mmCIF file of C-alpha atoms in Angstrom:
data_model
loop_
_atom_site.group_PDB
_atom_site.id
_atom_site.type_symbol
_atom_site.label_atom_id
_atom_site.label_comp_id
_atom_site.label_asym_id
_atom_site.label_seq_id
_atom_site.Cartn_x
_atom_site.Cartn_y
_atom_site.Cartn_z
ATOM 1 C CA UNK A 707 2.450 12.201 18.624
ATOM 2 C CA UNK A 708 3.553 12.671 14.961
ATOM 3 C CA UNK A 709 3.486 10.370 11.972
ATOM 4 C CA UNK A 710 5.985 9.407 9.170
ATOM 5 C CA UNK A 711 5.006 7.771 5.865
ATOM 6 C CA UNK A 712 7.637 6.336 3.671
ATOM 7 C CA UNK A 713 6.945 6.998 0.114
ATOM 8 C CA UNK A 714 10.301 6.484 -1.589
ATOM 9 C CA UNK A 715 12.145 3.385 -3.102
ATOM 10 C CA UNK A 716 12.312 2.348 -6.794
ATOM 11 C CA UNK A 717 9.647 -0.279 -6.958
ATOM 12 C CA UNK A 718 11.768 -2.466 -8.950
ATOM 13 C CA UNK A 719 9.270 -5.507 -8.576
ATOM 14 C CA UNK A 720 6.421 -3.659 -10.071
ATOM 15 C CA UNK A 721 7.986 -2.257 -13.205
ATOM 16 C CA UNK A 722 6.790 -1.110 -15.850
ATOM 17 C CA UNK A 723 3.997 0.430 -13.466
ATOM 18 C CA UNK A 724 6.599 2.400 -11.343
ATOM 19 C CA UNK A 725 8.526 3.663 -14.416
ATOM 20 C CA UNK A 726 6.440 7.025 -14.138
ATOM 21 C CA UNK A 727 5.569 7.296 -10.520
ATOM 22 C CA UNK A 728 5.955 5.830 -6.941
ATOM 23 C CA UNK A 729 4.416 2.487 -6.386
ATOM 24 C CA UNK A 730 2.704 4.011 -3.207
ATOM 25 C CA UNK A 731 0.375 6.028 -5.463
ATOM 26 C CA UNK A 732 -0.850 2.849 -7.327
ATOM 27 C CA UNK A 733 -4.474 2.736 -6.644
ATOM 28 C CA UNK A 734 -6.193 -0.185 -4.431
ATOM 29 C CA UNK A 735 -10.196 0.094 -4.957
ATOM 30 C CA UNK A 736 -9.467 3.539 -6.712
ATOM 31 C CA UNK A 737 -7.293 5.067 -3.814
ATOM 32 C CA UNK A 738 -3.578 5.400 -3.653
ATOM 33 C CA UNK A 739 -2.312 2.779 -1.517
ATOM 34 C CA UNK A 740 -0.479 5.283 0.653
ATOM 35 C CA UNK A 741 -3.540 7.209 1.372
ATOM 36 C CA UNK A 742 -4.806 4.187 3.397
ATOM 37 C CA UNK A 743 -1.883 4.693 5.528
ATOM 38 C CA UNK A 744 -2.447 8.362 6.090
ATOM 39 C CA UNK A 745 -6.164 7.914 6.881
ATOM 40 C CA UNK A 746 -4.995 5.202 9.354
ATOM 41 C CA UNK A 747 -3.039 7.547 11.126
ATOM 42 C CA UNK A 748 -5.459 10.441 10.960
ATOM 43 C CA UNK A 749 -8.136 8.245 12.222
ATOM 44 C CA UNK A 750 -5.880 7.368 15.179
ATOM 45 C CA UNK A 751 -5.524 11.152 16.043
ATOM 46 C CA UNK A 752 -2.364 11.729 14.482
ATOM 47 C CA UNK A 753 -2.624 14.889 12.317
ATOM 48 C CA UNK A 754 0.999 16.035 11.952
ATOM 49 C CA UNK A 755 2.511 13.716 9.255
ATOM 50 C CA UNK A 756 5.880 13.935 7.265
ATOM 51 C CA UNK A 757 6.039 12.211 3.842
ATOM 52 C CA UNK A 758 9.590 10.985 2.850
ATOM 53 C CA UNK A 759 9.919 11.292 -1.018
ATOM 54 C CA UNK A 760 12.596 10.433 -3.354
ATOM 55 C CA UNK A 761 12.825 8.894 -6.839
ATOM 56 C CA UNK A 762 10.606 8.922 -9.737
ATOM 57 C CA UNK A 763 7.403 10.691 -9.578
ATOM 58 C CA UNK A 764 8.078 12.395 -6.208
ATOM 59 C CA UNK A 765 6.286 15.531 -7.496
ATOM 60 C CA UNK A 766 3.228 13.468 -8.122
ATOM 61 C CA UNK A 767 3.056 12.718 -4.410
ATOM 62 C CA UNK A 768 3.306 16.294 -3.506
ATOM 63 C CA UNK A 769 0.763 17.229 -6.055
ATOM 64 C CA UNK A 770 -1.833 14.664 -4.738
ATOM 65 C CA UNK A 771 -1.595 15.268 -1.101
ATOM 66 C CA UNK A 772 -0.539 19.077 -1.166
ATOM 67 C CA UNK A 773 -0.396 20.376 2.377
ATOM 68 C CA UNK A 774 -2.850 17.533 3.717
ATOM 69 C CA UNK A 775 -5.598 20.090 4.066
ATOM 70 C CA UNK A 776 -8.209 18.057 2.048
ATOM 71 C CA UNK A 777 -7.415 14.922 4.034
ATOM 72 C CA UNK A 778 -7.596 16.782 7.528
ATOM 73 C CA UNK A 779 -3.875 16.567 8.305
ATOM 74 C CA UNK A 780 -0.887 18.603 8.037
ATOM 75 C CA UNK A 781 1.938 17.269 5.763
ATOM 76 C CA UNK A 782 5.573 18.039 5.806
ATOM 77 C CA UNK A 783 7.791 16.785 3.019
ATOM 78 C CA UNK A 784 11.088 15.371 3.377
ATOM 79 C CA UNK A 785 13.524 14.179 0.540
ATOM 80 C CA UNK A 786 15.664 11.405 0.574
ATOM 81 C CA UNK A 787 18.141 11.397 -2.153
ATOM 82 C CA UNK A 788 18.474 7.677 -2.636
ATOM 83 C CA UNK A 789 16.921 4.598 -1.263
ATOM 84 C CA UNK A 790 19.321 3.919 1.835
ATOM 85 C CA UNK A 791 17.241 2.077 4.025
ATOM 86 C CA UNK A 792 14.257 2.588 6.398
ATOM 87 C CA UNK A 793 16.372 3.642 9.417
ATOM 88 C CA UNK A 794 18.096 6.356 7.066
ATOM 89 C CA UNK A 795 14.663 7.555 6.093
ATOM 90 C CA UNK A 796 13.536 7.757 9.763
ATOM 91 C CA UNK A 797 16.657 9.616 10.657
ATOM 92 C CA UNK A 798 15.872 12.399 8.148
ATOM 93 C CA UNK A 799 12.787 13.086 10.246
ATOM 94 C CA UNK A 800 14.545 13.927 13.486
ATOM 95 C CA UNK A 801 13.941 17.622 13.462
ATOM 96 C CA UNK A 802 10.425 17.072 12.479
ATOM 97 C CA UNK A 803 9.789 14.631 15.213
ATOM 98 C CA UNK A 804 11.177 17.001 17.737
ATOM 99 C CA UNK A 805 11.227 14.625 20.794
ATOM 100 C CA UNK A 806 7.924 13.485 20.698
ATOM 101 C CA UNK A 807 6.848 9.744 19.939
ATOM 102 C CA UNK A 808 6.261 8.823 16.465
ATOM 103 C CA UNK A 809 4.497 6.315 14.307
ATOM 104 C CA UNK A 810 6.324 5.283 11.145
ATOM 105 C CA UNK A 811 4.152 3.662 8.199
ATOM 106 C CA UNK A 812 5.528 2.224 5.276
ATOM 107 C CA UNK A 813 3.517 3.557 2.419
ATOM 108 C CA UNK A 814 3.052 0.089 0.761
ATOM 109 C CA UNK A 815 1.634 -1.575 3.737
ATOM 110 C CA UNK A 816 -2.281 -2.202 4.144
ATOM 111 C CA UNK A 817 -3.657 -2.605 7.287
ATOM 112 C CA UNK A 818 -7.306 -3.291 7.793
ATOM 113 C CA UNK A 819 -7.642 -2.878 11.760
ATOM 114 C CA UNK A 820 -7.250 0.496 13.188
ATOM 115 C CA UNK A 821 -3.969 1.433 15.013
ATOM 116 C CA UNK A 822 -6.197 3.678 17.448
ATOM 117 C CA UNK A 823 -5.519 1.098 20.285
ATOM 118 C CA UNK A 824 -1.826 0.326 19.338
ATOM 119 C CA UNK A 825 -1.174 4.162 19.702
ATOM 120 C CA UNK A 826 -2.963 4.598 22.929
ATOM 121 C CA UNK A 827 -1.268 1.506 24.484
ATOM 122 C CA UNK A 828 2.013 2.793 23.313
ATOM 123 C CA UNK A 829 1.505 6.579 24.466
ATOM 124 C CA UNK A 830 0.670 5.118 27.866
ATOM 125 C CA UNK A 831 3.788 2.750 28.191
ATOM 126 C CA UNK A 832 7.296 3.484 29.142
ATOM 127 C CA UNK A 833 8.374 1.434 25.974
ATOM 128 C CA UNK A 834 11.005 2.788 23.615
ATOM 129 C CA UNK A 835 9.434 1.018 20.596
ATOM 130 C CA UNK A 836 6.258 -1.082 19.921
ATOM 131 C CA UNK A 837 6.067 -3.374 16.783
ATOM 132 C CA UNK A 838 3.054 -5.298 15.060
ATOM 133 C CA UNK A 839 3.751 -8.592 14.109
ATOM 134 C CA UNK A 840 1.910 -10.767 11.653
ATOM 135 C CA UNK A 841 2.314 -14.626 11.093
ATOM 136 C CA UNK A 842 3.296 -15.384 7.534
ATOM 137 C CA UNK A 843 4.007 -18.071 5.178
ATOM 138 C CA UNK A 844 7.203 -16.863 3.883
ATOM 139 C CA UNK A 845 9.139 -15.732 6.614
ATOM 140 C CA UNK A 846 12.481 -15.478 4.723
ATOM 141 C CA UNK A 847 11.096 -12.756 2.947
ATOM 142 C CA UNK A 848 10.563 -10.558 6.044
ATOM 143 C CA UNK A 849 12.133 -9.147 9.148
ATOM 144 C CA UNK A 850 11.320 -11.569 11.890
ATOM 145 C CA UNK A 851 10.921 -11.535 15.603
ATOM 146 C CA UNK A 852 11.964 -14.432 17.805
ATOM 147 C CA UNK A 853 9.312 -14.319 20.660
ATOM 148 C CA UNK A 854 9.566 -16.610 23.643
ATOM 149 C CA UNK A 855 6.920 -16.359 26.371
ATOM 150 C CA UNK A 856 5.728 -13.167 25.207
ATOM 151 C CA UNK A 857 9.129 -11.414 25.154
ATOM 152 C CA UNK A 858 11.036 -10.325 21.879
ATOM 153 C CA UNK A 859 14.303 -11.977 22.274
ATOM 154 C CA UNK A 860 15.866 -11.150 18.753
ATOM 155 C CA UNK A 861 14.777 -9.158 15.537
ATOM 156 C CA UNK A 862 16.382 -10.003 12.453
ATOM 157 C CA UNK A 863 16.116 -9.094 8.669
ATOM 158 C CA UNK A 864 15.228 -11.928 6.201
ATOM 159 C CA UNK A 865 16.787 -15.000 7.942
ATOM 160 C CA UNK A 866 17.737 -17.983 6.148
ATOM 161 C CA UNK A 867 16.558 -20.168 9.114
ATOM 162 C CA UNK A 868 13.709 -18.111 10.785
ATOM 163 C CA UNK A 869 13.008 -19.067 14.113
ATOM 164 C CA UNK A 870 9.455 -18.033 14.095
ATOM 165 C CA UNK A 871 6.938 -17.003 11.293
ATOM 166 C CA UNK A 872 6.387 -13.734 12.959
ATOM 167 C CA UNK A 873 7.011 -10.962 10.527
ATOM 168 C CA UNK A 874 7.787 -7.338 11.519
ATOM 169 C CA UNK A 875 5.057 -5.357 9.748
ATOM 170 C CA UNK A 876 5.738 -1.979 8.417
ATOM 171 C CA UNK A 877 4.245 -0.201 11.127
ATOM 172 C CA UNK A 878 6.627 1.027 13.925
ATOM 173 C CA UNK A 879 5.728 2.985 17.013
ATOM 174 C CA UNK A 880 8.969 4.753 18.226
ATOM 175 C CA UNK A 881 10.423 7.274 20.792
ATOM 176 C CA UNK A 882 13.338 9.635 19.805
ATOM 177 C CA UNK A 883 15.836 7.259 21.339
ATOM 178 C CA UNK A 884 15.685 5.604 17.749
ATOM 179 C CA UNK A 885 17.663 8.560 16.360
ATOM 180 C CA UNK A 886 20.778 7.889 18.678
ATOM 181 C CA UNK A 887 20.625 4.475 17.886
ATOM 182 C CA UNK A 888 20.553 4.966 14.035
ATOM 183 C CA UNK A 889 23.482 7.446 14.285
ATOM 184 C CA UNK A 890 25.538 4.391 15.276
ATOM 185 C CA UNK A 891 24.045 2.013 12.969
ATOM 186 C CA UNK A 892 26.284 0.445 10.221
ATOM 187 C CA UNK A 893 25.005 -0.368 6.831
ATOM 188 C CA UNK A 894 23.819 -4.103 6.021
ATOM 189 C CA UNK A 895 25.142 -6.056 3.190
ATOM 190 C CA UNK A 896 22.692 -4.377 0.860
ATOM 191 C CA UNK A 897 24.304 -1.010 1.939
ATOM 192 C CA UNK A 898 21.236 0.149 3.813
ATOM 193 C CA UNK A 899 20.433 1.267 7.372
ATOM 194 C CA UNK A 900 18.048 -1.451 8.429
ATOM 195 C CA UNK A 901 15.286 -0.804 10.933
ATOM 196 C CA UNK A 902 15.405 -4.321 12.042
ATOM 197 C CA UNK A 903 19.281 -3.786 12.853
ATOM 198 C CA UNK A 904 18.199 -0.604 14.934
ATOM 199 C CA UNK A 905 15.528 -2.404 16.617
ATOM 200 C CA UNK A 906 17.772 -5.184 17.725
ATOM 201 C CA UNK A 907 20.503 -2.516 18.980
ATOM 202 C CA UNK A 908 17.600 -1.217 21.135
ATOM 203 C CA UNK A 909 17.203 -4.619 22.755
ATOM 204 C CA UNK A 910 20.781 -5.269 23.095
ATOM 205 C CA UNK A 911 21.168 -2.018 25.015
ATOM 206 C CA UNK A 912 18.529 -2.737 27.402
ATOM 207 C CA UNK A 913 15.433 -0.713 26.100
ATOM 208 C CA UNK A 914 12.079 -2.141 26.029
ATOM 209 C CA UNK A 915 10.413 -3.153 22.816
ATOM 210 C CA UNK A 916 6.945 -4.280 23.064
ATOM 211 C CA UNK A 917 4.675 -5.885 20.362
ATOM 212 C CA UNK A 918 1.002 -6.476 19.299
ATOM 213 C CA UNK A 919 0.065 -9.478 16.808
ATOM 214 C CA UNK A 920 -2.029 -8.433 14.000
ATOM 215 C CA UNK A 921 -4.614 -11.312 13.288
ATOM 216 C CA UNK A 922 -6.784 -8.993 11.040
ATOM 217 C CA UNK A 923 -5.592 -8.522 7.362
ATOM 218 C CA UNK A 924 -2.267 -7.011 6.754
ATOM 219 C CA UNK A 925 -0.439 -7.032 3.491
ATOM 220 C CA UNK A 926 3.069 -5.727 2.258
ATOM 221 C CA UNK A 927 2.159 -4.809 -1.499
ATOM 222 C CA UNK A 928 5.545 -5.364 -3.160
ATOM 223 C CA UNK A 929 4.349 -7.429 -6.031
ATOM 224 C CA UNK A 930 1.422 -7.367 -8.601
ATOM 225 C CA UNK A 931 -0.077 -10.466 -6.982
ATOM 226 C CA UNK A 932 -0.038 -8.621 -3.595
ATOM 227 C CA UNK A 933 -1.742 -5.523 -4.863
ATOM 228 C CA UNK A 934 -4.422 -7.521 -6.522
ATOM 229 C CA UNK A 935 -4.977 -9.552 -3.508
ATOM 230 C CA UNK A 936 -5.179 -6.380 -1.368
ATOM 231 C CA UNK A 937 -7.729 -4.982 -3.958
ATOM 232 C CA UNK A 938 -10.025 -7.829 -3.526
ATOM 233 C CA UNK A 939 -9.892 -7.573 0.440
ATOM 234 C CA UNK A 940 -10.655 -4.002 0.445
ATOM 235 C CA UNK A 941 -13.576 -4.348 -2.197
ATOM 236 C CA UNK A 942 -15.055 -6.832 -0.014
ATOM 237 C CA UNK A 943 -15.290 -4.599 2.873
ATOM 238 C CA UNK A 944 -16.710 -1.373 1.048
ATOM 239 C CA UNK A 945 -20.365 -0.207 1.541
ATOM 240 C CA UNK A 946 -22.143 -0.710 -1.803
ATOM 241 C CA UNK A 947 -23.624 2.407 -3.670
ATOM 242 C CA UNK A 948 -24.793 3.079 -7.346
ATOM 243 C CA UNK A 949 -24.736 6.785 -8.345
ATOM 244 C CA UNK A 950 -24.523 5.941 -12.278
ATOM 245 C CA UNK A 951 -27.095 4.683 -14.642
ATOM 246 C CA UNK A 952 -27.679 1.530 -16.230
ATOM 247 C CA UNK A 953 -29.492 0.440 -19.520
ATOM 248 C CA UNK A 954 -31.895 -2.479 -19.981
ATOM 249 C CA UNK A 955 -30.487 -6.044 -19.972
ATOM 250 C CA UNK A 956 -27.959 -5.274 -17.544
ATOM 251 C CA UNK A 957 -27.381 -7.740 -14.565
ATOM 252 C CA UNK A 958 -25.723 -6.743 -11.478
ATOM 253 C CA UNK A 959 -24.886 -8.786 -8.505
ATOM 254 C CA UNK A 960 -22.795 -8.752 -5.303
ATOM 255 C CA UNK A 961 -21.139 -5.776 -3.761
ATOM 256 C CA UNK A 962 -21.003 -2.913 -6.303
ATOM 257 C CA UNK A 963 -19.725 0.587 -6.180
ATOM 258 C CA UNK A 964 -20.499 2.808 -9.125
ATOM 259 C CA UNK A 965 -19.599 6.537 -9.411
ATOM 260 C CA UNK A 966 -21.826 9.363 -10.701
ATOM 261 C CA UNK A 967 -21.724 9.879 -14.637
ATOM 262 C CA UNK A 968 -20.912 6.215 -15.232
ATOM 263 C CA UNK A 969 -23.264 4.174 -17.672
ATOM 264 C CA UNK A 970 -23.695 0.498 -17.691
ATOM 265 C CA UNK A 971 -24.732 -0.336 -21.092
ATOM 266 C CA UNK A 972 -26.929 -2.928 -22.661
ATOM 267 C CA UNK A 973 -25.946 -6.788 -22.344
ATOM 268 C CA UNK A 974 -23.339 -5.969 -19.632
ATOM 269 C CA UNK A 975 -23.064 -7.984 -16.521
ATOM 270 C CA UNK A 976 -21.275 -6.647 -13.291
ATOM 271 C CA UNK A 977 -20.291 -9.395 -10.743
ATOM 272 C CA UNK A 978 -18.944 -7.910 -7.251
ATOM 273 C CA UNK A 979 -17.118 -7.021 -5.578
ATOM 274 C CA UNK A 980 -16.344 -4.325 -8.187
ATOM 275 C CA UNK A 981 -15.865 -0.458 -8.121
ATOM 276 C CA UNK A 982 -16.205 1.569 -10.979
ATOM 277 C CA UNK A 983 -15.205 5.295 -10.870
ATOM 278 C CA UNK A 984 -16.869 8.349 -12.354
ATOM 279 C CA UNK A 985 -17.713 8.997 -15.894
ATOM 280 C CA UNK A 986 -16.871 5.567 -17.199
ATOM 281 C CA UNK A 987 -18.854 3.771 -20.014
ATOM 282 C CA UNK A 988 -18.965 -0.152 -19.288
ATOM 283 C CA UNK A 989 -20.236 -2.168 -22.356
ATOM 284 C CA UNK A 990 -22.192 -3.022 -24.410
ATOM 285 C CA UNK A 991 -21.860 -6.755 -23.915
ATOM 286 C CA UNK A 992 -19.115 -6.633 -21.309
ATOM 287 C CA UNK A 993 -18.706 -8.735 -18.188
ATOM 288 C CA UNK A 994 -16.744 -7.092 -15.230
ATOM 289 C CA UNK A 995 -15.925 -9.203 -12.300
ATOM 290 C CA UNK A 996 -15.776 -10.413 -9.645
ATOM 291 C CA UNK A 997 -12.763 -8.395 -7.935
ATOM 292 C CA UNK A 998 -12.263 -5.611 -10.308
ATOM 293 C CA UNK A 999 -11.359 -1.815 -9.737
ATOM 294 C CA UNK A 1000 -11.871 0.576 -12.819
ATOM 295 C CA UNK A 1001 -10.799 4.292 -12.384
ATOM 296 C CA UNK A 1002 -12.351 7.399 -13.613
ATOM 297 C CA UNK A 1003 -13.108 8.253 -17.153
ATOM 298 C CA UNK A 1004 -12.380 4.685 -18.725
ATOM 299 C CA UNK A 1005 -14.254 2.934 -21.495
ATOM 300 C CA UNK A 1006 -14.650 -0.804 -21.609
ATOM 301 C CA UNK A 1007 -16.604 -2.747 -24.338
ATOM 302 C CA UNK A 1008 -17.149 -6.002 -25.417
ATOM 303 C CA UNK A 1009 -14.784 -7.802 -23.212
ATOM 304 C CA UNK A 1010 -14.758 -9.789 -19.986
ATOM 305 C CA UNK A 1011 -12.293 -8.571 -17.226
ATOM 306 C CA UNK A 1012 -11.749 -10.447 -13.760
ATOM 307 C CA UNK A 1013 -9.566 -10.098 -10.563
ATOM 308 C CA UNK A 1014 -7.863 -6.989 -12.207
ATOM 309 C CA UNK A 1015 -7.154 -3.404 -11.531
ATOM 310 C CA UNK A 1016 -8.004 -1.054 -14.502
ATOM 311 C CA UNK A 1017 -6.531 2.529 -13.652
ATOM 312 C CA UNK A 1018 -8.239 5.785 -14.946
ATOM 313 C CA UNK A 1019 -8.420 7.044 -18.500
ATOM 314 C CA UNK A 1020 -8.032 3.515 -19.935
ATOM 315 C CA UNK A 1021 -10.034 2.420 -23.126
ATOM 316 C CA UNK A 1022 -10.233 -1.414 -23.644
ATOM 317 C CA UNK A 1023 -12.388 -2.575 -26.542
ATOM 318 C CA UNK A 1024 -12.857 -6.049 -28.176
ATOM 319 C CA UNK A 1025 -13.880 -9.568 -27.755
ATOM 320 C CA UNK A 1026 -11.170 -10.958 -25.048
ATOM 321 C CA UNK A 1027 -10.680 -11.792 -21.559
ATOM 322 C CA UNK A 1028 -8.256 -9.934 -19.274
ATOM 323 C CA UNK A 1029 -7.829 -11.504 -15.823
ATOM 324 C CA UNK A 1030 -5.097 -11.135 -12.943
ATOM 325 C CA UNK A 1031 -3.751 -8.029 -14.586
ATOM 326 C CA UNK A 1032 -2.806 -4.587 -13.608
ATOM 327 C CA UNK A 1033 -3.398 -1.853 -16.346
ATOM 328 C CA UNK A 1034 -2.002 1.603 -15.479
ATOM 329 C CA UNK A 1035 -3.605 4.920 -16.272
ATOM 330 C CA UNK A 1036 -4.286 6.041 -20.122
ATOM 331 C CA UNK A 1037 -3.618 2.649 -21.480
ATOM 332 C CA UNK A 1038 -5.454 1.423 -24.719
ATOM 333 C CA UNK A 1039 -5.982 -2.222 -25.790
ATOM 334 C CA UNK A 1040 -7.954 -3.044 -29.034
ATOM 335 C CA UNK A 1041 -8.552 -6.510 -30.369
ATOM 336 C CA UNK A 1042 -11.406 -7.924 -32.656
ATOM 337 C CA UNK A 1043 -10.595 -11.878 -32.328
ATOM 338 C CA UNK A 1044 -11.355 -13.783 -28.858
ATOM 339 C CA UNK A 1045 -8.409 -14.378 -26.692
ATOM 340 C CA UNK A 1046 -7.514 -14.369 -23.109
ATOM 341 C CA UNK A 1047 -4.582 -12.476 -21.815
ATOM 342 C CA UNK A 1048 -2.827 -11.178 -18.609
ATOM 343 C CA UNK A 1049 -1.306 -7.912 -18.564
ATOM 344 C CA UNK A 1050 0.860 -5.744 -16.645
ATOM 345 C CA UNK A 1051 1.054 -2.630 -18.608
ATOM 346 C CA UNK A 1052 2.710 0.858 -17.513
ATOM 347 C CA UNK A 1053 1.075 3.996 -17.802
ATOM 348 C CA UNK A 1054 0.168 5.282 -21.599
ATOM 349 C CA UNK A 1055 0.771 1.806 -23.084
ATOM 350 C CA UNK A 1056 -1.291 1.191 -26.313
ATOM 351 C CA UNK A 1057 -1.758 -2.321 -27.677
ATOM 352 C CA UNK A 1058 -3.617 -3.463 -30.815
ATOM 353 C CA UNK A 1059 -3.903 -7.163 -30.944
#
């Protein structure tokens, strides 16, 4: 069985964070979100993986993942010239799939539960496709499955009047039957080849589609709020460690992960869940947490930060509060007066307040 990770798209809802690179490389708990997808495939025994790239920062994807050796997989890259839909991206991988079954994982989907059981059940079945469904509060924003008596009756993309609240997650288990369907697919009103339309055609032509319902955590991280929420959930589940050092008069509580070379300086308070990468300087007199990720080589002094993601190489100094924010790589914020702000800063931003 093979794997496909979709790593393209423009990430317009996450600008300016995505002006310099793909959204799937944005970190959650100090790890690119697409790495969770790759590890999920690997841990289910799928080691031959194609990553579909295209758009801003595609080279960064290749630089990070390489040939996959350091992640215990083999990676091929497939280029998509423009975002023309999930089904179009899958069709580009026909030669790579080469007649095998395949798991397609959207690179901005976070699923806590292992997919190993889903993969085994699909491998042992005669179904043409298996999809994962999850109950959502806003079904008009997703592809939706109409399920009656345990059978999928219809699959539709973002319906105005959804018959259920069962969203089709971004994880699809498919046979190579899907390629014939996609070849006959017509573009949607968005001028994209929709995977939901392809699945519906499978149903209409008598192919068997089975499903599983995800009751554990699943998130399509399409907005800053989604990313911050996923960050919080992942942090809560991490095993604590402290490989750095701390000075006197430092208070630490909750689930804390601190990398080697990081110093927590005098008068600082760390309230978990918090992860701090290697070689950071935190403090003096800073309060960090709860729900914070701080990347590598960052300096934070004198401020309070909560419910936020601070990426690597940042320098934040001053008497102020940052909350509900995402601050990209190598940003600088400095301020002497007290204030409270929400930031969504692209890479390399410098702010003096």
